Tab-separated table of C-alpha atoms and ligand atoms in Angstrom:
chain	number	residue	atom	x	y	z
A	317	MET	CA	-0.086	-0.047	0.065
A	318	GLU	CA	1.398	3.465	-0.654
A	319	GLY	CA	0.529	6.760	0.893
A	320	PHE	CA	1.707	10.232	1.062
A	321	ALA	CA	1.313	13.263	2.894
A	322	GLU	CA	1.983	16.949	1.933
A	323	ALA	CA	4.175	19.075	4.318
A	324	SER	CA	5.514	22.644	4.292
A	325	PRO	CA	9.186	23.603	4.964
A	326	GLY	CA	9.510	24.969	8.567
A	327	ARG	CA	12.757	26.174	10.415
A	328	LEU	CA	16.130	25.151	8.957
A	329	PHE	CA	18.986	24.483	11.460
A	330	ALA	CA	22.730	24.368	10.706
A	331	VAL	CA	24.225	22.351	13.506
A	332	ARG	CA	27.692	21.155	14.542
A	333	LEU	CA	27.153	17.896	16.494
A	334	PRO	CA	29.403	17.376	19.623
A	335	TYR	CA	32.877	15.832	19.114
A	336	GLY	CA	32.843	12.549	20.879
A	337	GLY	CA	29.055	12.195	20.853
A	338	ASP	CA	26.992	9.438	19.705
A	339	LEU	CA	25.963	10.366	16.148
A	340	LEU	CA	22.454	8.863	16.111
A	341	GLU	CA	21.606	10.179	19.715
A	342	SER	CA	23.183	13.547	18.976
A	343	ILE	CA	20.771	13.999	15.907
A	344	ARG	CA	17.770	12.883	17.992
A	345	ASP	CA	18.730	14.988	20.951
A	346	PHE	CA	19.053	18.022	18.939
A	347	ALA	CA	15.669	17.530	17.455
A	348	VAL	CA	14.044	17.124	20.737
A	349	ARG	CA	15.905	20.182	22.032
A	350	VAL	CA	14.542	22.471	19.290
A	351	GLY	CA	11.016	20.901	19.172
A	352	VAL	CA	11.386	19.372	15.696
A	353	GLU	CA	8.806	16.445	15.514
A	354	THR	CA	9.031	15.760	11.825
A	355	GLY	CA	11.857	16.651	9.515
A	356	VAL	CA	14.493	15.522	7.159
A	357	LEU	CA	18.246	15.790	7.811
A	358	TRP	CA	21.698	15.601	6.126
A	359	VAL	CA	25.146	15.127	7.756
A	360	ILE	CA	28.680	15.101	6.302
A	361	GLY	CA	31.864	14.880	8.472
A	362	ALA	CA	33.801	12.013	10.036
A	363	VAL	CA	33.493	9.483	12.815
A	364	LYS	CA	36.125	7.917	14.994
A	365	LYS	CA	34.096	4.453	14.740
A	366	ALA	CA	30.850	3.434	13.303
A	367	SER	CA	27.968	1.087	13.783
A	368	VAL	CA	25.493	0.153	11.054
A	369	SER	CA	23.150	-2.630	10.157
A	370	PHE	CA	21.627	-4.348	7.295
A	371	TYR	CA	17.835	-5.633	7.393
A	372	ASN	CA	17.578	-9.037	6.230
A	373	GLN	CA	14.172	-8.914	4.354
A	374	GLU	CA	13.709	-12.677	4.607
A	375	GLU	CA	14.521	-13.226	8.314
A	376	LYS	CA	13.311	-9.659	9.026
A	377	THR	CA	16.125	-9.047	11.411
A	378	TYR	CA	19.007	-6.728	11.554
A	379	SER	CA	22.589	-7.830	11.319
A	380	LYS	CA	25.153	-5.444	12.731
A	381	HIS	CA	28.399	-4.360	11.464
A	382	SER	CA	30.990	-2.310	13.432
A	383	PHE	CA	34.038	-0.388	12.020
A	384	ASP	CA	36.601	0.443	14.678
A	385	GLU	CA	38.525	3.038	12.663
A	386	PRO	CA	38.267	6.625	11.601
A	387	LEU	CA	35.946	7.050	8.627
A	388	GLU	CA	34.505	9.948	6.588
A	389	ILE	CA	30.723	10.559	6.628
A	390	LEU	CA	30.373	10.793	2.922
A	391	SER	CA	26.563	10.967	3.160
A	392	CYS	CA	24.200	10.501	5.823
A	393	ILE	CA	20.550	11.335	5.340
A	394	GLY	CA	17.419	10.547	7.311
A	395	ASN	CA	14.141	11.839	8.965
A	396	ILE	CA	12.611	12.575	12.351
A	397	ALA	CA	9.297	11.063	12.998
A	398	LYS	CA	7.203	9.728	15.957
A	399	LEU	CA	7.351	6.163	16.998
A	400	LYS	CA	5.058	5.102	20.201
A	401	GLY	CA	4.871	8.789	20.826
A	402	GLU	CA	8.457	9.473	21.002
A	403	THR	CA	10.711	11.564	18.719
A	404	PHE	CA	12.618	8.946	16.588
A	405	ALA	CA	15.562	9.528	14.305
A	406	HIS	CA	16.110	7.165	11.328
A	407	ALA	CA	19.271	7.583	9.160
A	408	HIS	CA	21.353	5.877	6.698
A	409	ILE	CA	25.125	6.490	6.142
A	410	VAL	CA	27.712	5.988	3.705
A	411	LEU	CA	31.126	6.063	5.057
A	412	GLY	CA	34.498	6.195	3.218
A	413	ASP	CA	37.939	4.955	4.402
A	414	LYS	CA	41.481	6.200	3.797
A	415	ASN	CA	41.721	4.122	0.524
A	416	GLY	CA	38.337	5.395	-0.668
A	417	ARG	CA	36.453	2.190	-0.012
A	418	THR	CA	32.940	2.753	1.090
A	419	TYR	CA	30.717	1.012	3.558
A	420	GLY	CA	27.235	1.877	4.777
A	421	GLY	CA	23.937	0.967	6.294
A	422	HIS	CA	21.176	1.722	8.755
A	423	LEU	CA	22.754	4.045	11.323
A	424	GLU	CA	23.071	2.415	14.664
A	425	LYS	CA	24.082	3.646	18.042
A	426	GLY	CA	27.781	3.272	18.753
A	427	THR	CA	28.939	5.656	15.869
A	428	THR	CA	31.302	8.211	17.464
A	429	VAL	CA	31.415	11.751	16.088
A	430	PHE	CA	34.741	13.291	14.988
A	431	SER	CA	33.154	16.054	13.215
A	432	ALA	CA	29.583	16.462	11.932
A	433	GLU	CA	27.869	19.182	10.113
A	434	MET	CA	23.940	18.646	9.902
A	435	PHE	CA	21.362	20.539	8.345
A	436	LEU	CA	17.783	19.758	9.734
A	437	LEU	CA	14.701	20.854	8.069
A	438	GLU	CA	11.737	20.951	10.064
A	439	LEU	CA	8.408	19.791	8.166
A	440	LYS	CA	5.280	21.546	9.195
A	441	GLY	CA	1.673	20.631	8.428
A	442	VAL	CA	2.198	16.884	8.904
A	443	THR	CA	2.913	14.361	11.909
A	444	LEU	CA	4.593	11.362	10.692
A	445	ASN	CA	3.765	8.396	13.078
A	446	ARG	CA	5.558	5.158	12.627
A	447	GLU	CA	3.588	1.993	12.936
A	448	TYR	CA	4.670	-1.743	12.620
A	449	ASP	CA	3.986	-3.164	9.279
A	450	GLU	CA	3.421	-6.931	9.107
A	451	THR	CA	4.642	-7.215	5.478
A	452	THR	CA	8.093	-5.830	6.054
A	453	GLY	CA	8.533	-6.252	9.926
A	454	LEU	CA	9.571	-2.584	10.038
A	455	ASN	CA	7.934	0.430	11.763
A	456	LEU	CA	6.913	2.341	8.722
A	457	PHE	CA	5.156	5.798	8.223
A	458	LYS	CA	1.420	5.385	8.805
A	459	LEU	CA	0.049	7.233	5.838
B	1231	ZN	ZN1	17.002	1.878	8.127
């Protein structure tokens, strides 16, 4: 089933996320701090180490991958929505190593910021609630 919602752009924040912080938690904490309940985000920068996961569509489980080395955040995009009434950040990340190899996945806690520049765009006129979807096993937008 497909669905959609129309939203309008709200406030736009340029943010330097804290050195040594957890990337995913820092994104969420900032959104909560400024009261963004629905939004889209972009981050570039670098991490000291990273943790990502891959969703196995057959087993409906995430398998985790950790990288214990400095990596560039080549691209990290995501969104802010609501899950069980709480503000929830969902982001995917592409990381590059010193040889230009790339890794990526669903951003997990355990990714430590070296530097991170984020733009967060608030969306107005819509509330995105996530709800469990039987078909995929994921908490998807209820639209
Ligand atoms: Zn994901």
